[in-house]
PDB file of C-alpha atoms in Angstrom:
ATOM      1  CA  UNK A   1      -0.204 -12.241  -5.511  1.00 92.00           C
ATOM      2  CA  UNK A   2       0.683 -10.346  -2.365  1.00 94.00           C
ATOM      3  CA  UNK A   3      -1.804  -7.672  -0.908  1.00 95.00           C
ATOM      4  CA  UNK A   4      -0.074  -5.142   1.574  1.00 96.00           C
ATOM      5  CA  UNK A   5      -1.572  -2.061   3.202  1.00 97.00           C
ATOM      6  CA  UNK A   6       1.227  -0.145   6.009  1.00 97.00           C
ATOM      7  CA  UNK A   7       1.804   2.546   7.439  1.00 96.00           C
ATOM      8  CA  UNK A   8       4.726   4.773   9.052  1.00 95.00           C
ATOM      9  CA  UNK A   9       4.878   1.972  12.231  1.00 96.00           C
ATOM     10  CA  UNK A  10       5.246  -1.391   9.797  1.00 96.00           C
ATOM     11  CA  UNK A  11       2.755  -3.373   7.653  1.00 97.00           C
ATOM     12  CA  UNK A  12      -0.929  -3.554   8.808  1.00 98.00           C
ATOM     13  CA  UNK A  13      -2.861  -5.810   6.965  1.00 98.00           C
ATOM     14  CA  UNK A  14      -1.086  -8.398   3.973  1.00 97.00           C
ATOM     15  CA  UNK A  15      -3.065 -11.210   2.598  1.00 97.00           C
ATOM     16  CA  UNK A  16      -2.570 -13.555  -0.859  1.00 97.00           C
ATOM     17  CA  UNK A  17      -5.090 -13.189  -3.858  1.00 96.00           C
ATOM     18  CA  UNK A  18      -6.558 -16.879  -3.514  1.00 94.00           C
ATOM     19  CA  UNK A  19      -5.880 -19.234  -6.453  1.00 91.00           C
ATOM     20  CA  UNK A  20      -8.149 -19.034  -9.267  1.00 93.00           C
ATOM     21  CA  UNK A  21      -9.878 -15.132  -8.266  1.00 94.00           C
ATOM     22  CA  UNK A  22      -8.466 -12.225  -9.743  1.00 94.00           C
ATOM     23  CA  UNK A  23      -8.744  -8.398  -8.224  1.00 95.00           C
ATOM     24  CA  UNK A  24     -12.469  -6.938  -9.178  1.00 96.00           C
ATOM     25  CA  UNK A  25     -14.028  -5.595  -7.306  1.00 97.00           C
ATOM     26  CA  UNK A  26     -16.263  -7.309  -5.389  1.00 97.00           C
ATOM     27  CA  UNK A  27     -12.519  -8.657  -4.474  1.00 97.00           C
ATOM     28  CA  UNK A  28     -11.301  -5.533  -3.098  1.00 97.00           C
ATOM     29  CA  UNK A  29     -14.577  -4.950  -0.948  1.00 98.00           C
ATOM     30  CA  UNK A  30     -13.629  -8.303   0.723  1.00 98.00           C
ATOM     31  CA  UNK A  31     -10.007  -6.993   1.055  1.00 98.00           C
ATOM     32  CA  UNK A  32     -10.667  -3.316   2.279  1.00 98.00           C
ATOM     33  CA  UNK A  33     -13.473  -5.328   5.027  1.00 98.00           C
ATOM     34  CA  UNK A  34     -10.672  -7.321   6.030  1.00 98.00           C
ATOM     35  CA  UNK A  35      -8.661  -3.750   6.643  1.00 98.00           C
ATOM     36  CA  UNK A  36     -10.650  -2.141   8.695  1.00 98.00           C
ATOM     37  CA  UNK A  37     -10.689  -4.767  11.228  1.00 98.00           C
ATOM     38  CA  UNK A  38      -6.842  -4.842  11.046  1.00 98.00           C
ATOM     39  CA  UNK A  39      -7.118  -1.197  11.809  1.00 98.00           C
ATOM     40  CA  UNK A  40      -8.950  -1.465  14.126  1.00 98.00           C
ATOM     41  CA  UNK A  41      -7.156  -4.105  16.138  1.00 98.00           C
ATOM     42  CA  UNK A  42      -3.619  -3.117  15.362  1.00 98.00           C
ATOM     43  CA  UNK A  43      -3.767   0.865  15.413  1.00 97.00           C
ATOM     44  CA  UNK A  44      -6.792   1.475  17.614  1.00 97.00           C
ATOM     45  CA  UNK A  45      -5.701   5.147  18.211  1.00 97.00           C
ATOM     46  CA  UNK A  46      -6.299   5.767  14.773  1.00 96.00           C
ATOM     47  CA  UNK A  47      -9.304   3.810  14.823  1.00 96.00           C
ATOM     48  CA  UNK A  48     -11.167   5.493  17.705  1.00 96.00           C
ATOM     49  CA  UNK A  49     -11.028   8.719  16.166  1.00 95.00           C
ATOM     50  CA  UNK A  50     -10.702   8.177  11.922  1.00 94.00           C
ATOM     51  CA  UNK A  51      -8.104   9.645  12.006  1.00 95.00           C
ATOM     52  CA  UNK A  52      -6.182   7.076   9.010  1.00 95.00           C
ATOM     53  CA  UNK A  53      -5.767   7.501   6.057  1.00 96.00           C
ATOM     54  CA  UNK A  54      -6.280   4.599   3.041  1.00 96.00           C
ATOM     55  CA  UNK A  55      -3.791   5.852  -0.148  1.00 93.00           C
ATOM     56  CA  UNK A  56      -4.096   3.179  -3.264  1.00 91.00           C
ATOM     57  CA  UNK A  57      -3.749   3.743  -7.024  1.00 86.00           C
ATOM     58  CA  UNK A  58      -5.855   4.157  -9.864  1.00 85.00           C
ATOM     59  CA  UNK A  59      -6.550   0.888 -11.299  1.00 88.00           C
ATOM     60  CA  UNK A  60     -10.075   0.153 -12.343  1.00 91.00           C
ATOM     61  CA  UNK A  61     -11.272  -1.970  -8.898  1.00 93.00           C
ATOM     62  CA  UNK A  62     -10.079   0.756  -6.804  1.00 93.00           C
ATOM     63  CA  UNK A  63     -11.954   3.243  -8.620  1.00 92.00           C
ATOM     64  CA  UNK A  64     -15.305   1.708  -9.222  1.00 96.00           C
ATOM     65  CA  UNK A  65     -18.290   2.947  -7.950  1.00 97.00           C
ATOM     66  CA  UNK A  66     -19.079  -0.066  -5.198  1.00 98.00           C
ATOM     67  CA  UNK A  67     -15.593   0.235  -3.630  1.00 97.00           C
ATOM     68  CA  UNK A  68     -15.794   4.071  -3.872  1.00 97.00           C
ATOM     69  CA  UNK A  69     -19.470   3.747  -2.345  1.00 98.00           C
ATOM     70  CA  UNK A  70     -17.677   1.491   0.223  1.00 98.00           C
ATOM     71  CA  UNK A  71     -14.990   4.194   1.032  1.00 97.00           C
ATOM     72  CA  UNK A  72     -17.628   7.103   1.841  1.00 97.00           C
ATOM     73  CA  UNK A  73     -20.122   4.543   3.657  1.00 98.00           C
ATOM     74  CA  UNK A  74     -17.270   3.720   6.369  1.00 97.00           C
ATOM     75  CA  UNK A  75     -15.970   6.862   6.526  1.00 96.00           C
ATOM     76  CA  UNK A  76     -12.895   5.171   5.119  1.00 97.00           C
ATOM     77  CA  UNK A  77      -9.856   9.015   4.374  1.00 95.00           C
ATOM     78  CA  UNK A  78      -8.403   8.125   1.240  1.00 95.00           C
ATOM     79  CA  UNK A  79      -4.775  10.072  -0.339  1.00 90.00           C
ATOM     80  CA  UNK A  80      -5.612  10.972  -3.913  1.00 84.00           C
ATOM     81  CA  UNK A  81      -2.963   8.661  -6.313  1.00 81.00           C
ATOM     82  CA  UNK A  82      -2.059  11.285  -8.886  1.00 75.00           C
ATOM     83  CA  UNK A  83      -2.481   9.463 -12.548  1.00 73.00           C
ATOM     84  CA  UNK A  84      -0.084   7.889 -14.579  1.00 68.00           C
ATOM     85  CA  UNK A  85       2.652   8.556 -11.709  1.00 70.00           C
ATOM     86  CA  UNK A  86       3.654   4.738 -10.146  1.00 64.00           C
ATOM     87  CA  UNK A  87       6.132   7.137  -8.729  1.00 71.00           C
ATOM     88  CA  UNK A  88       4.445   7.927  -5.702  1.00 80.00           C
ATOM     89  CA  UNK A  89       2.861   4.511  -4.987  1.00 85.00           C
ATOM     90  CA  UNK A  90       4.722   3.192  -1.843  1.00 90.00           C
ATOM     91  CA  UNK A  91       4.037   0.017  -2.720  1.00 89.00           C
ATOM     92  CA  UNK A  92       5.890   0.807  -5.778  1.00 86.00           C
ATOM     93  CA  UNK A  93       9.223   2.356  -4.928  1.00 87.00           C
ATOM     94  CA  UNK A  94       9.266   1.085  -1.497  1.00 94.00           C
ATOM     95  CA  UNK A  95       7.794  -2.327  -0.791  1.00 94.00           C
ATOM     96  CA  UNK A  96       7.938  -4.259  -4.340  1.00 91.00           C
ATOM     97  CA  UNK A  97      11.971  -3.573  -4.797  1.00 93.00           C
ATOM     98  CA  UNK A  98      12.400  -4.602  -0.491  1.00 93.00           C
ATOM     99  CA  UNK A  99      10.535  -8.112  -1.188  1.00 93.00           C
ATOM    100  CA  UNK A 100      12.203  -8.879  -4.579  1.00 93.00           C
ATOM    101  CA  UNK A 101      16.070  -8.112  -4.234  1.00 93.00           C
ATOM    102  CA  UNK A 102      16.061 -11.017  -1.916  1.00 93.00           C
ATOM    103  CA  UNK A 103      13.935 -13.345  -3.658  1.00 93.00           C
ATOM    104  CA  UNK A 104      15.464 -12.281  -7.063  1.00 93.00           C
ATOM    105  CA  UNK A 105      16.879 -15.516  -8.736  1.00 93.00           C
ATOM    106  CA  UNK A 106      15.479 -18.149  -5.946  1.00 94.00           C
ATOM    107  CA  UNK A 107      13.861 -21.317  -7.308  1.00 93.00           C
ATOM    108  CA  UNK A 108      10.595 -22.018  -4.877  1.00 94.00           C
ATOM    109  CA  UNK A 109       8.955 -25.195  -5.634  1.00 95.00           C
ATOM    110  CA  UNK A 110       5.295 -24.783  -4.638  1.00 94.00           C
ATOM    111  CA  UNK A 111       3.525 -21.445  -3.795  1.00 93.00           C
ATOM    112  CA  UNK A 112       3.377 -22.249  -0.515  1.00 95.00           C
ATOM    113  CA  UNK A 113       7.071 -22.211  -0.374  1.00 96.00           C
ATOM    114  CA  UNK A 114       6.788 -18.727  -2.491  1.00 95.00           C
ATOM    115  CA  UNK A 115       4.608 -17.427   0.678  1.00 95.00           C
ATOM    116  CA  UNK A 116       6.188 -18.510   3.037  1.00 96.00           C
ATOM    117  CA  UNK A 117       9.541 -17.000   2.000  1.00 96.00           C
ATOM    118  CA  UNK A 118       6.787 -13.246   1.094  1.00 95.00           C
ATOM    119  CA  UNK A 119       6.390 -13.633   4.091  1.00 96.00           C
ATOM    120  CA  UNK A 120       9.689 -13.917   6.098  1.00 96.00           C
ATOM    121  CA  UNK A 121      10.954 -10.840   3.872  1.00 96.00           C
ATOM    122  CA  UNK A 122       7.801  -8.720   4.514  1.00 96.00           C
ATOM    123  CA  UNK A 123       8.188  -9.794   8.426  1.00 96.00           C
ATOM    124  CA  UNK A 124      12.708  -8.525   8.063  1.00 96.00           C
ATOM    125  CA  UNK A 125      12.218  -5.385   6.912  1.00 96.00           C
ATOM    126  CA  UNK A 126      12.858  -3.038   9.861  1.00 96.00           C
ATOM    127  CA  UNK A 127       9.706  -0.237  11.231  1.00 95.00           C
ATOM    128  CA  UNK A 128      12.566   2.320  10.403  1.00 97.00           C
ATOM    129  CA  UNK A 129      12.479   1.486   6.606  1.00 97.00           C
ATOM    130  CA  UNK A 130       8.478   2.211   6.790  1.00 97.00           C
ATOM    131  CA  UNK A 131       9.069   5.246   8.923  1.00 96.00           C
ATOM    132  CA  UNK A 132      11.768   6.590   5.942  1.00 96.00           C
ATOM    133  CA  UNK A 133       9.247   5.261   3.677  1.00 95.00           C
ATOM    134  CA  UNK A 134       6.445   8.099   4.129  1.00 94.00           C
ATOM    135  CA  UNK A 135       9.203  10.864   4.486  1.00 94.00           C
ATOM    136  CA  UNK A 136      10.118   9.586   0.895  1.00 92.00           C
ATOM    137  CA  UNK A 137       6.539   9.908   0.171  1.00 90.00           C
ATOM    138  CA  UNK A 138       6.137  13.257   1.544  1.00 90.00           C
ATOM    139  CA  UNK A 139       9.539  14.628  -0.756  1.00 87.00           C
ATOM    140  CA  UNK A 140       7.904  12.712  -3.256  1.00 85.00           C
ATOM    141  CA  UNK A 141       4.512  14.728  -3.540  1.00 84.00           C
ATOM    142  CA  UNK A 142       6.359  17.854  -3.756  1.00 84.00           C
ATOM    143  CA  UNK A 143       8.669  16.963  -6.524  1.00 82.00           C
ATOM    144  CA  UNK A 144       5.250  15.487  -8.568  1.00 78.00           C
ATOM    145  CA  UNK A 145       3.250  19.147  -7.857  1.00 79.00           C
ATOM    146  CA  UNK A 146       7.078  20.646  -8.783  1.00 79.00           C
ATOM    147  CA  UNK A 147       6.523  19.100 -12.098  1.00 77.00           C
ATOM    148  CA  UNK A 148       3.037  19.713 -12.707  1.00 73.00           C
ATOM    149  CA  UNK A 149       1.676  16.105 -11.634  1.00 66.00           C
ATOM    150  CA  UNK A 150       4.150  15.349 -13.936  1.00 68.00           C
ATOM    151  CA  UNK A 151       6.903  11.971 -14.336  1.00 66.00           C
ATOM    152  CA  UNK A 152       9.562  12.697 -12.354  1.00 65.00           C
ATOM    153  CA  UNK A 153      11.297   9.887 -11.470  1.00 66.00           C
ATOM    154  CA  UNK A 154      14.927   9.892 -11.529  1.00 60.00           C
ATOM    155  CA  UNK A 155      14.593  13.670 -12.353  1.00 58.00           C
ATOM    156  CA  UNK A 156      17.102  15.935 -10.769  1.00 58.00           C
ATOM    157  CA  UNK A 157      14.801  18.382  -8.930  1.00 55.00           C
ATOM    158  CA  UNK A 158      15.254  21.284  -6.345  1.00 56.00           C
ATOM    159  CA  UNK A 159      11.915  20.950  -4.310  1.00 49.00           C
ATOM    160  CA  UNK A 160      13.512  23.737  -2.189  1.00 54.00           C
ATOM    161  CA  UNK A 161      13.221  26.594  -5.437  1.00 51.00           C
TER     162      UNK A 161
END
């Protein structure tokens, strides 16, 4: 499993779940620690004034007490995820489809080959695509509000009304 954190300028942190582990609250806190370090190194201007935001979905590991406590203690600003709204998660509407499409139908001999090819495709995504993703995300937030939080993927909604 690949975990990726990105912003409008590209990937900030990514890692593969080690074999034999599952994503639980303790593991997720360890990922967040590595993410914080990468934000500090790769986005120092955001780190200095604590102007970066974390958006993750409502998975149990993300909403557990230990994770919320870690986020609070480290002053990590979060963007809420609307309940039952996979159409709001940038990974779901942007990143995962971009990674899956070029790998579809290919067979890899080893886990390492899967990781290498996934990394190659991740690095091939242009920065302009990440910027567009966040513009699309803003539009999706408006659509979510226009639909009172209901699922809207594929609906023809005029958010200017």
